[in-house]
mmCIF file of C-alpha atoms in Angstrom:
data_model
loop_
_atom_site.group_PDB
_atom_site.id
_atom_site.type_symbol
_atom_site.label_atom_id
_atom_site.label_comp_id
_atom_site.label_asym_id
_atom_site.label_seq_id
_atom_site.Cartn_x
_atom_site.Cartn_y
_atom_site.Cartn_z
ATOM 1 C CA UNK A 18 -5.832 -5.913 -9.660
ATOM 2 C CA UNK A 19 -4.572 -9.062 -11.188
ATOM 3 C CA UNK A 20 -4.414 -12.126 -9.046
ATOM 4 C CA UNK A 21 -7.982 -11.245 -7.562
ATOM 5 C CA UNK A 22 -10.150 -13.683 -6.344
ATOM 6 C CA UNK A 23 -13.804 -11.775 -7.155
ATOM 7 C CA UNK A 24 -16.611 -13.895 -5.840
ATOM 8 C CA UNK A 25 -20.476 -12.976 -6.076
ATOM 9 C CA UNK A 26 -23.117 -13.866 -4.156
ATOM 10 C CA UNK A 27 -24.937 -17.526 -4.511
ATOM 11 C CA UNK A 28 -28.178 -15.581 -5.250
ATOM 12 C CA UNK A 29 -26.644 -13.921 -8.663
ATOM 13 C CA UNK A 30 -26.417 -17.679 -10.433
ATOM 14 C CA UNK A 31 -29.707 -17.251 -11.369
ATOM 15 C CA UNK A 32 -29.076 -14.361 -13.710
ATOM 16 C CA UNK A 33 -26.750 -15.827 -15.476
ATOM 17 C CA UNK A 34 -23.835 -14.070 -14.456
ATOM 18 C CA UNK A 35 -24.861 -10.591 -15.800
ATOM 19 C CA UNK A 36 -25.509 -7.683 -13.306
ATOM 20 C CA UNK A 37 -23.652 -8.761 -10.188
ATOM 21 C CA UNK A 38 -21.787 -6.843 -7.704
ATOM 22 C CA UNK A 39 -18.606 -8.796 -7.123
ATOM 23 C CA UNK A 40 -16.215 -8.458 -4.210
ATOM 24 C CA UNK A 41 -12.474 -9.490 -3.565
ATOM 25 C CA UNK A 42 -10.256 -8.914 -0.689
ATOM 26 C CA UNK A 43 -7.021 -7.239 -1.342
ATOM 27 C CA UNK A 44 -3.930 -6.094 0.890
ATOM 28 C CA UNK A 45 -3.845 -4.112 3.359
ATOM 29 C CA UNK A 46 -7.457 -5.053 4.405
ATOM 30 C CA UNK A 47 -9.067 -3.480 2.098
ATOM 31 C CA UNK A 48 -12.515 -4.473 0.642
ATOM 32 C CA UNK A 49 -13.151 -4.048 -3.404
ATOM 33 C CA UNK A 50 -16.624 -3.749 -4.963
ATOM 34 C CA UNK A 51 -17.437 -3.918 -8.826
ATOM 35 C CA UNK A 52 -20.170 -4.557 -11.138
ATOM 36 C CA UNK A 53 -20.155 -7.374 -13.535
ATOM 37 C CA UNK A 54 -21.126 -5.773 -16.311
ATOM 38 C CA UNK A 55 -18.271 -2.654 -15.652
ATOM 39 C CA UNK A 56 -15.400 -4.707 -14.020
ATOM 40 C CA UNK A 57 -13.631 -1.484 -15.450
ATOM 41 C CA UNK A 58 -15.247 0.720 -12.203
ATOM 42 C CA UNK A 59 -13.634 -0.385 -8.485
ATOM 43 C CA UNK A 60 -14.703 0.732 -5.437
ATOM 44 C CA UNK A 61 -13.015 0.059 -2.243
ATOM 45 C CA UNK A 62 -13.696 0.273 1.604
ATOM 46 C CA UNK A 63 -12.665 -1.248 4.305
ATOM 47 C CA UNK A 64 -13.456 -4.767 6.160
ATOM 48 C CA UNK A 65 -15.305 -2.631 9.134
ATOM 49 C CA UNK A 66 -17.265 -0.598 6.994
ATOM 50 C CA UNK A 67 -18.202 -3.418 4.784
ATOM 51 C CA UNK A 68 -19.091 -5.770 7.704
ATOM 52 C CA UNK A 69 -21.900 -3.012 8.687
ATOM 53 C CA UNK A 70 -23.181 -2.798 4.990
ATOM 54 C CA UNK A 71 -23.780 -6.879 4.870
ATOM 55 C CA UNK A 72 -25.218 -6.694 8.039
ATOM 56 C CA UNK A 73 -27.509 -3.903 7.566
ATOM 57 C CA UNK A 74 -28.743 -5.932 4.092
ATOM 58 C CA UNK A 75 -29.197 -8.879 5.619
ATOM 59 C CA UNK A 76 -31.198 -7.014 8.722
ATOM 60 C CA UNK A 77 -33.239 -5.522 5.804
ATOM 61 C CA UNK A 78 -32.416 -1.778 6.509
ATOM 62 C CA UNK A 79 -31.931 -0.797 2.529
ATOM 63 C CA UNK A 80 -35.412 -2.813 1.579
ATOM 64 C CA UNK A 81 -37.515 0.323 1.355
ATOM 65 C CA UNK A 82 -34.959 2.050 -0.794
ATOM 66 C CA UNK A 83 -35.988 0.029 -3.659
#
């Protein structure tokens, strides 16, 4: 996983860094997910699936899972 470019979202800069999911494109379009805190712990999907997910956040559909 070297050679990564992980990126965050603009809203996390007000934590400080700590506690943000990060995400970097890799080969063979695939999507990785990690926490800050555990960079250790990768999860990976693909550009489709993860398309849906931002979409759905943005939409607010996972709001009332909170």
């Amino acid at each position: 996983m070297a050679g990564l470019a992980w990126r965050k979202s603009s809203f996390s800069s007000g934590v400080g860094g700590q506690d943000c999911v990060e995400v970097a494109d890799a080969p063979q379009r695939v999507i990785l997910l990690r926490e800050s805190d555990d960079p250790g712990v990768v999860i990976a999907t693909d550009p489709d699936r993860w398309a849906a997910f931002v979409r759905g956040a943005k939409q607010g559909t996972f709001d009332h899972l909170a």
